[in-house]
PDB file of C-alpha atoms in Angstrom:
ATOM      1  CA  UNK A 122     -82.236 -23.059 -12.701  1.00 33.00           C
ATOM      2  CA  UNK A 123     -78.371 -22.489 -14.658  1.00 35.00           C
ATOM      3  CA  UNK A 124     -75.834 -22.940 -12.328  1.00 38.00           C
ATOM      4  CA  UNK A 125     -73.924 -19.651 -11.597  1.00 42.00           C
ATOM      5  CA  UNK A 126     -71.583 -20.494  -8.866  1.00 47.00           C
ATOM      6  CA  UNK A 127     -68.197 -19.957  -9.478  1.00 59.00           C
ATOM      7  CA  UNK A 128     -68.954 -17.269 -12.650  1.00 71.00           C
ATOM      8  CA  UNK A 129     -67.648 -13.519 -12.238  1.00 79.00           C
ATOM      9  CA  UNK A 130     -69.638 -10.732 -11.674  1.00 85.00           C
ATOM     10  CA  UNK A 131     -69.444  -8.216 -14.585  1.00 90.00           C
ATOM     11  CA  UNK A 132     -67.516  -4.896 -14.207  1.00 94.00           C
ATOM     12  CA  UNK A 133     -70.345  -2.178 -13.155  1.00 93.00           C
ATOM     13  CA  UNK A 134     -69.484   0.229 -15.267  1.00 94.00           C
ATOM     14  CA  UNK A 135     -71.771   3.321 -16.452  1.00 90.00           C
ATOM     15  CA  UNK A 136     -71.680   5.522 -19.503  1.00 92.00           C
ATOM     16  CA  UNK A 137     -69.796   8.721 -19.276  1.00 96.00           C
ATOM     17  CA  UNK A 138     -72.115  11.686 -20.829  1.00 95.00           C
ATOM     18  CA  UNK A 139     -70.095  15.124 -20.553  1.00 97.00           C
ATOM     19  CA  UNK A 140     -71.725  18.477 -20.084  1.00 97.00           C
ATOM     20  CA  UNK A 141     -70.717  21.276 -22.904  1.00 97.00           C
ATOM     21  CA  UNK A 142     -67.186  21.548 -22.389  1.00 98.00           C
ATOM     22  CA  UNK A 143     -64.725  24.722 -22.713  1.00 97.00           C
ATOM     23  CA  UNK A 144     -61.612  24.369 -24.979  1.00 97.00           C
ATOM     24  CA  UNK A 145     -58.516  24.458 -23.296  1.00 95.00           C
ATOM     25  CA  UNK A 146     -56.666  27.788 -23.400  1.00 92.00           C
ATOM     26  CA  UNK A 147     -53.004  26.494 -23.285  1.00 91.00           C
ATOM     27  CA  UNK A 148     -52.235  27.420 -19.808  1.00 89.00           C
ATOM     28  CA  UNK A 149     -50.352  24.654 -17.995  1.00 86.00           C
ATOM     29  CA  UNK A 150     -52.279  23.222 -15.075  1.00 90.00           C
ATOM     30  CA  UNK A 151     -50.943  24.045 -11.773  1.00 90.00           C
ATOM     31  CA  UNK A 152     -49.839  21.218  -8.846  1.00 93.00           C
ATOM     32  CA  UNK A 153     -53.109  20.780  -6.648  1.00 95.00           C
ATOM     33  CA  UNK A 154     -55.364  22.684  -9.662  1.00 96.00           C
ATOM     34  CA  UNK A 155     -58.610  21.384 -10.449  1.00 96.00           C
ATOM     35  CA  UNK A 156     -59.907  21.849 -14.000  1.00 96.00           C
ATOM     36  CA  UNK A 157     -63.923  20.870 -14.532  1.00 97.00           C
ATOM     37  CA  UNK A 158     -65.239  20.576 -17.692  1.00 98.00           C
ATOM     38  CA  UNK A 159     -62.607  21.695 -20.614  1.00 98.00           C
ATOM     39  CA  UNK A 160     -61.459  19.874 -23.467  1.00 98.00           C
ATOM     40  CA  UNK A 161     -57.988  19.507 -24.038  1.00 97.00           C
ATOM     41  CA  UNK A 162     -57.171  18.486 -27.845  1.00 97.00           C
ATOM     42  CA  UNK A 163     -54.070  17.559 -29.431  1.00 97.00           C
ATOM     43  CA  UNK A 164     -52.523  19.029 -25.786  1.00 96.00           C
ATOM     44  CA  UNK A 165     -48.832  18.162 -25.037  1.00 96.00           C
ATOM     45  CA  UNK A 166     -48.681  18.089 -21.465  1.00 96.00           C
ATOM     46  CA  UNK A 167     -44.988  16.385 -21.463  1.00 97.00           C
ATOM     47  CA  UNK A 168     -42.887  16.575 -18.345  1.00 97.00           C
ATOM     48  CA  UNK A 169     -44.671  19.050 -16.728  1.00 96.00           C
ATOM     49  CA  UNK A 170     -45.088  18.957 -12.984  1.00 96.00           C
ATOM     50  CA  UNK A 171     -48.816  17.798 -12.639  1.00 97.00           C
ATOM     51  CA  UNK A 172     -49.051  16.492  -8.908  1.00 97.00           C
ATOM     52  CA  UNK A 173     -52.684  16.494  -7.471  1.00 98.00           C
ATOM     53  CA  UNK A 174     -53.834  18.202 -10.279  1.00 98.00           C
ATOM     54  CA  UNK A 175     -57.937  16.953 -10.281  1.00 98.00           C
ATOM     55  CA  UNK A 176     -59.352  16.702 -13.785  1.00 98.00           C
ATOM     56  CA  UNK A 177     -63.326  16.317 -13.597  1.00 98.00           C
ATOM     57  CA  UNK A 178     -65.531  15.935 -16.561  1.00 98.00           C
ATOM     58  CA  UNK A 179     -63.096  16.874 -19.120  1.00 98.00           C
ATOM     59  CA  UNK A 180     -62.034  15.194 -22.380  1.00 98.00           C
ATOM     60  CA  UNK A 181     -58.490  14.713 -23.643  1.00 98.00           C
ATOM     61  CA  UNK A 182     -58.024  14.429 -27.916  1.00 98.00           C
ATOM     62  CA  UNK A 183     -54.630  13.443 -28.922  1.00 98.00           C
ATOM     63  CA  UNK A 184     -52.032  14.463 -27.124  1.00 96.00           C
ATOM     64  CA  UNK A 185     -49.604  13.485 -24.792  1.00 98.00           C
ATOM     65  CA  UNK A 186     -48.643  13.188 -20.820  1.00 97.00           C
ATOM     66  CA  UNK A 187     -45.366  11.923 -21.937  1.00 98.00           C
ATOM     67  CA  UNK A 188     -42.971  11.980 -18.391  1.00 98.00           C
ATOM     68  CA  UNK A 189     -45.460  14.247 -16.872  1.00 97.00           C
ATOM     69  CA  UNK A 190     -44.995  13.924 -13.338  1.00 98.00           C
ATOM     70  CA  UNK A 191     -48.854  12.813 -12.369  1.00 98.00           C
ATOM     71  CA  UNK A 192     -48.549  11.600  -8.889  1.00 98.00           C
ATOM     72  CA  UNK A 193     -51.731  11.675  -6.983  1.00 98.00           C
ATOM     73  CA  UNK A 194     -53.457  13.266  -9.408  1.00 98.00           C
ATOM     74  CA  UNK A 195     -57.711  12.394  -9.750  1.00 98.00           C
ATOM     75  CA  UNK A 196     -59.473  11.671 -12.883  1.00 98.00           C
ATOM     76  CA  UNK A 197     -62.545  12.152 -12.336  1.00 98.00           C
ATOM     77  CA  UNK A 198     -65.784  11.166 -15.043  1.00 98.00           C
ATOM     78  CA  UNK A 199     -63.260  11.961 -17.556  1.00 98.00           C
ATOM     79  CA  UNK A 200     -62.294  10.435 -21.783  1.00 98.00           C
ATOM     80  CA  UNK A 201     -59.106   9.605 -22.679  1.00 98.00           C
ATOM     81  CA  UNK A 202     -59.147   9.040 -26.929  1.00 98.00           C
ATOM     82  CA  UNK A 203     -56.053   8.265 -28.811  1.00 98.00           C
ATOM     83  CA  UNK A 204     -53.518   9.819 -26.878  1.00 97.00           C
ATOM     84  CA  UNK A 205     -49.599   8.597 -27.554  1.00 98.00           C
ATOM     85  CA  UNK A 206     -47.673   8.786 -23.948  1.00 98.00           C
ATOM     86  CA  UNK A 207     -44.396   6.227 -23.958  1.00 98.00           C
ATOM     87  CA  UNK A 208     -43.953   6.433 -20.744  1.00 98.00           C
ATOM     88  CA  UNK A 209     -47.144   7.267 -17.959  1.00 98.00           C
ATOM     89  CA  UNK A 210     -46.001   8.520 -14.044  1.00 98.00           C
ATOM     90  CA  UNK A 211     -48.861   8.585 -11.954  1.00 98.00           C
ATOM     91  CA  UNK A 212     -48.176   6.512  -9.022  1.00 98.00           C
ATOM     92  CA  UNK A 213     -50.468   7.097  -6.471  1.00 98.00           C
ATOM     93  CA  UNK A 214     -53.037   8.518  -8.965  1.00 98.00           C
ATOM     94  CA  UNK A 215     -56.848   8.165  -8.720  1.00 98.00           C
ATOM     95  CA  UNK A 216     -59.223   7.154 -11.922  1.00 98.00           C
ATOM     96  CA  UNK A 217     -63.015   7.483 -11.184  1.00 98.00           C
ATOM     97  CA  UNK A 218     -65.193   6.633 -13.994  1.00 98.00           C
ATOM     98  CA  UNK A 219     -63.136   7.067 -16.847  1.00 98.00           C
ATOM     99  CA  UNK A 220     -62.959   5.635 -20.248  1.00 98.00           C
ATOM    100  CA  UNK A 221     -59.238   5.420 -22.130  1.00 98.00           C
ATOM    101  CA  UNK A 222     -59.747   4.530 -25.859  1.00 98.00           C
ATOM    102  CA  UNK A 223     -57.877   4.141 -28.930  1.00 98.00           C
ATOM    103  CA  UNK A 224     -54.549   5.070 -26.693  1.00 98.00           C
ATOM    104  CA  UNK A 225     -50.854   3.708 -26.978  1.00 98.00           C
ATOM    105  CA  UNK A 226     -49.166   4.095 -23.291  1.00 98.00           C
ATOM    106  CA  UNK A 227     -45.636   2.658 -23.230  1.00 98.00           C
ATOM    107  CA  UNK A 228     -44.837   2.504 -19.581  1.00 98.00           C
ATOM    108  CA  UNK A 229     -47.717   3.215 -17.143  1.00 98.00           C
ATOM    109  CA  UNK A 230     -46.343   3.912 -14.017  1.00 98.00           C
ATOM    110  CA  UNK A 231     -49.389   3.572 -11.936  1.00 98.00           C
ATOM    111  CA  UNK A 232     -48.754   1.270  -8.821  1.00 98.00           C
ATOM    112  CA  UNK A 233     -50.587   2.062  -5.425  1.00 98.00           C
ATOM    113  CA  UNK A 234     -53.539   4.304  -7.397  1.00 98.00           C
ATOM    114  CA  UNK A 235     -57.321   3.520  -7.244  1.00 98.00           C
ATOM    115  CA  UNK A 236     -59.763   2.637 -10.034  1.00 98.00           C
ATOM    116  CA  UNK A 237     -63.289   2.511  -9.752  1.00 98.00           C
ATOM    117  CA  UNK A 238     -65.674   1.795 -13.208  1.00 98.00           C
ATOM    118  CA  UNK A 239     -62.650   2.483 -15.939  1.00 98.00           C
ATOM    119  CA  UNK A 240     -62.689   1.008 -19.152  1.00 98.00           C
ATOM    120  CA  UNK A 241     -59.761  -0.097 -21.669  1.00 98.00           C
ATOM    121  CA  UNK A 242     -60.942  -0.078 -25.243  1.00 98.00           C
ATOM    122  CA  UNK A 243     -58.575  -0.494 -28.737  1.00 98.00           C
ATOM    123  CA  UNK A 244     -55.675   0.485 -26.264  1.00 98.00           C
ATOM    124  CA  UNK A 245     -51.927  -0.937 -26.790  1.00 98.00           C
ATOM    125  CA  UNK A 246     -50.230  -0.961 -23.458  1.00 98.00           C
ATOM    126  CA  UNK A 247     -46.533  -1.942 -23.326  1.00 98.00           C
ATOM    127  CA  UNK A 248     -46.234  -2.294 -19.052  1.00 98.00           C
ATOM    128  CA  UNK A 249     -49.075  -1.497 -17.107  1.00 98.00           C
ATOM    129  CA  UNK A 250     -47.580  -1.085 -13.179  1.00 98.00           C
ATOM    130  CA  UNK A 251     -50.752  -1.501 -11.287  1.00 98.00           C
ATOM    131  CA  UNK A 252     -48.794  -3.078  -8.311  1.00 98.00           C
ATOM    132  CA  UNK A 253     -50.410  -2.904  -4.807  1.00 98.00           C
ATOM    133  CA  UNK A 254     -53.264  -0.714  -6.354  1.00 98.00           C
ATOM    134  CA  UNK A 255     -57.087  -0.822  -5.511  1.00 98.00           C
ATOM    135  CA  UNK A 256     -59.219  -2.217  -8.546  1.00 98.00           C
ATOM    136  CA  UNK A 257     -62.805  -2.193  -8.566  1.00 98.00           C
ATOM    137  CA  UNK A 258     -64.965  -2.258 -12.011  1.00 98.00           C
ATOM    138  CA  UNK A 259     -62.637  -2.242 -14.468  1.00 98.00           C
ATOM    139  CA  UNK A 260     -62.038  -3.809 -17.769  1.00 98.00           C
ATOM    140  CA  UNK A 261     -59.978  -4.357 -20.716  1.00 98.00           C
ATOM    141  CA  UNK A 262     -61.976  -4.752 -24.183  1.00 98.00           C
ATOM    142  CA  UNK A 263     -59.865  -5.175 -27.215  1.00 98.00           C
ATOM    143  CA  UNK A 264     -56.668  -4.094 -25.988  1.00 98.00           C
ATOM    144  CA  UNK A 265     -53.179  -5.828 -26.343  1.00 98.00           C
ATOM    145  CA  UNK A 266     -51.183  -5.491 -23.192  1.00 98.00           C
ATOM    146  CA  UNK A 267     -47.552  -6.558 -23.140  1.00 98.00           C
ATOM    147  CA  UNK A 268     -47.245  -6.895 -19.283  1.00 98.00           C
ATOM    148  CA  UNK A 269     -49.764  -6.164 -16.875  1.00 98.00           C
ATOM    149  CA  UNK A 270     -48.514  -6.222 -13.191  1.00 98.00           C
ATOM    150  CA  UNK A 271     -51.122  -6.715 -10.550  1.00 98.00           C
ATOM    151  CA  UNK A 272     -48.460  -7.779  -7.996  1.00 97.00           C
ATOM    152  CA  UNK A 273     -49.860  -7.061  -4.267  1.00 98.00           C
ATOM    153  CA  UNK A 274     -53.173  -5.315  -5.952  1.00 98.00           C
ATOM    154  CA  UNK A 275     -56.870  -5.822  -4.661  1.00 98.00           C
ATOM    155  CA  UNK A 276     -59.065  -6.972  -8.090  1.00 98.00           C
ATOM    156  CA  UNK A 277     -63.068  -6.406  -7.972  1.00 97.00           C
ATOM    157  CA  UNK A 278     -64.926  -6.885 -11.078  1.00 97.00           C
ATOM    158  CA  UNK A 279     -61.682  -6.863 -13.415  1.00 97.00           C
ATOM    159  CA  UNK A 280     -62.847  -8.301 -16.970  1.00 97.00           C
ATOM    160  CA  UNK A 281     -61.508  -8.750 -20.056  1.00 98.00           C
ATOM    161  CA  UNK A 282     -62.897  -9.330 -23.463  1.00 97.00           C
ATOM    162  CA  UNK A 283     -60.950  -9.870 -26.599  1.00 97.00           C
ATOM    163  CA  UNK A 284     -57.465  -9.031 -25.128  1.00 98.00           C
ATOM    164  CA  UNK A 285     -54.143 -10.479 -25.107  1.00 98.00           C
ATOM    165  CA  UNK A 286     -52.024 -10.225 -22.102  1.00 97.00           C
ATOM    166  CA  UNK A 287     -48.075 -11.256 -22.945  1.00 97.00           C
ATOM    167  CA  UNK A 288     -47.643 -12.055 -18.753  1.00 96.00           C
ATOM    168  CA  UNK A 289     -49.699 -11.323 -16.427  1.00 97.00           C
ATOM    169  CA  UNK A 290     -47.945 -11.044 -12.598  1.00 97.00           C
ATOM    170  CA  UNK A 291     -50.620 -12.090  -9.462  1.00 97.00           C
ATOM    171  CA  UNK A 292     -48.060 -12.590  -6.621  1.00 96.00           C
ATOM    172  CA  UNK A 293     -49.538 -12.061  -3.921  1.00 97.00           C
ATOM    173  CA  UNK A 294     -52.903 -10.771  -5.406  1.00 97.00           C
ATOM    174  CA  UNK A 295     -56.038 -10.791  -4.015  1.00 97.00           C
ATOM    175  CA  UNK A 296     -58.876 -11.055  -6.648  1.00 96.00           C
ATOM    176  CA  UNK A 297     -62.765 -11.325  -6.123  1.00 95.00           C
ATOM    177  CA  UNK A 298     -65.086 -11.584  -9.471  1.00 95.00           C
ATOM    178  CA  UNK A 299     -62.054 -11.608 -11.749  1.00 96.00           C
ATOM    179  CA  UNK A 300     -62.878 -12.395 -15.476  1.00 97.00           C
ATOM    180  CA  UNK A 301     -59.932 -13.998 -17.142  1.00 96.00           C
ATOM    181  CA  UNK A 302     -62.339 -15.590 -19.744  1.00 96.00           C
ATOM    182  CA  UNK A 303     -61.830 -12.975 -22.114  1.00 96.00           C
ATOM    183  CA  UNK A 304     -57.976 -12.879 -22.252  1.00 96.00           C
ATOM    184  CA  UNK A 305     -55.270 -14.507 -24.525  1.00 95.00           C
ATOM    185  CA  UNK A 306     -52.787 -15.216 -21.687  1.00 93.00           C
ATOM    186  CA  UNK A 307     -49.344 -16.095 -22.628  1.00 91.00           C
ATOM    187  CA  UNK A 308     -47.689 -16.093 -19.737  1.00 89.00           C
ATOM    188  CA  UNK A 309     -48.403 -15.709 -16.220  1.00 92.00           C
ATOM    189  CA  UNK A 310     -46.113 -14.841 -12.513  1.00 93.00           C
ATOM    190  CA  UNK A 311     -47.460 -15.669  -9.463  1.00 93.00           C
ATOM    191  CA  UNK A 312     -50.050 -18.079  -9.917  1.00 89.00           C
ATOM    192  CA  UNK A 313     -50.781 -18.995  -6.361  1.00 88.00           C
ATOM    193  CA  UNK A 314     -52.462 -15.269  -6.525  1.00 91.00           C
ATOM    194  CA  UNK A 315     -55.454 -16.480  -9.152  1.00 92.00           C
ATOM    195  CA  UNK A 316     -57.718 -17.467  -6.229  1.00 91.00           C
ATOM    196  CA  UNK A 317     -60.985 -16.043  -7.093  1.00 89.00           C
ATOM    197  CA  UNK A 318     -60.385 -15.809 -10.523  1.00 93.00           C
ATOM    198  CA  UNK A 319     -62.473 -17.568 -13.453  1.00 94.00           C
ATOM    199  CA  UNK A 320     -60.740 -18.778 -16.410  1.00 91.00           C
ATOM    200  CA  UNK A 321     -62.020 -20.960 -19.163  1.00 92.00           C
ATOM    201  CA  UNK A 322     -61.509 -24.994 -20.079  1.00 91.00           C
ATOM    202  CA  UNK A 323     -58.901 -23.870 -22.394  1.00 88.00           C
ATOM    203  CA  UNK A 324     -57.244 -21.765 -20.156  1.00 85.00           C
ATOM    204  CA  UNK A 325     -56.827 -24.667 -17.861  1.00 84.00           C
ATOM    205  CA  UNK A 326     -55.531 -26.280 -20.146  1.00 83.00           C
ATOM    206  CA  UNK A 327     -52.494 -23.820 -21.049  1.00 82.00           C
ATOM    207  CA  UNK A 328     -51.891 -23.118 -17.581  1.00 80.00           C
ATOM    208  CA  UNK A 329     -51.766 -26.592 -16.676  1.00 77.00           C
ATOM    209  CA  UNK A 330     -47.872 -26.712 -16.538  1.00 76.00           C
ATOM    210  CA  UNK A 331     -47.774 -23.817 -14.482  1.00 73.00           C
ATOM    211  CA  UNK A 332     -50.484 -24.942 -11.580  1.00 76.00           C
ATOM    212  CA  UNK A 333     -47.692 -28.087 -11.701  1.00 70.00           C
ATOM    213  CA  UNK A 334     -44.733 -26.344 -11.296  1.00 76.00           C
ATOM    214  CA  UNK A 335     -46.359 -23.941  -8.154  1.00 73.00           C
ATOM    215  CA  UNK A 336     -47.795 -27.378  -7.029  1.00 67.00           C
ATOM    216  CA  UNK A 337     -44.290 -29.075  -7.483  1.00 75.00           C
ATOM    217  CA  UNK A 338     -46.246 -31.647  -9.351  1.00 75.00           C
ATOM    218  CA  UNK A 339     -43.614 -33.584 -12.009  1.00 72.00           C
ATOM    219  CA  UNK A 340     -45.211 -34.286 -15.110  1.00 74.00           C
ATOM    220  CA  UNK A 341     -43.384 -36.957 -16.984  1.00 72.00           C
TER     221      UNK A 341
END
């Protein structure tokens, strides 16, 4: 029998099939609103006060949330496709089965939100601010991420395939199943915070003098 112990668990993540969808009329959503079901293309949604608002089963074309301010607002069973927002507030936000593809975000200000089965793919992300977030099913596939921050964050089932990650900040993480296998990692905070993470014989490797300097091991 092939030894397993020790390997992450993959990200449980399921296909998002959306009923038929209403277009968007141009109305600006309301704090608290809850739209179900619309489609919201090419929609710029820029610095507009969107606290709490609850987006279920809707799709979002193009676009931008550019300075919107997104603060515990819930994505729910939603798709994000090439939308261009520099700079992402939603602190305190909630992302439930959503996919985010083909999408430059600049500054995602998302630090103490909850994700459960989301999925990165063909993204560019500048600074990702997940600090002190929940993380459960989620993953990165062919996405190049400046800085993702995962300071004080609780990782379940985080994977990555085909991504490079400029530094990657764990102080004070707690990760279970965490797939680093699949990253280019150039530089990493924190290390101590990589318990119950898997990374590969290369990544050992380049990491090597960093697990001497947090060990205070001289290498000479």
């Amino acid at each position: 029998m092939r030894e397993t112990r020790g390997v992450s668990a993959a990200p449980k993540i399921r296909p998002i099939v959306l009923p038929a969808l209403d277009d968007w009329d141009g109305a600006a959503p309301l704090v608290d609103d809850e739209r179900e079901a619309e489609r919201f293309a090419d929609a710029d949604l820029s610095e507009l006060e969107l606290m709490g608002v609850r987006f279920a089963e809707c799709e979002f074309v193009g676009g931008s949330m550019h300075d919107a301010d997104l603060r515990g607002a819930r994505f729910v069973e939603t798709v994000i496709t090439r939308t261009n927002t520099p700079v992402l507030r939603a602190p305190a936000s909630s992302w439930r089965d959503v996919s985010i593809e083909q999408s430059r975000i600049g500054s995602g200000e998302l630090y103490e939100s909850n994700w459960q089965g989301v999925r990165f793919v063909h993204c560019k992300l500048g600074y990702l601010n997940l600090r002190a977030s929940e993380l459960r099913d989620l993953e990165f596939v062919d996405c190049t991420i400046d800085e993702l921050d995962l300071g004080g964050a609780t990782a379940v089932r985080l994977a990555f395939a085909r991504t490079s990650v400029g530094t990657l900040d764990v102080t004070r993480s707690s990760l279970g199943d965490v797939d680093l296998r699949g990253a280019e990692l150039a530089g990493i905070r924190g290390i101590g915070g990589l318990t119950g993470a898997t990374i590969s014989e290369y990544q050992l490797a380049e990491l090597a003098p960093h697990f001497a300097t947090h060990l205070g091991i001289v290498i000479a």
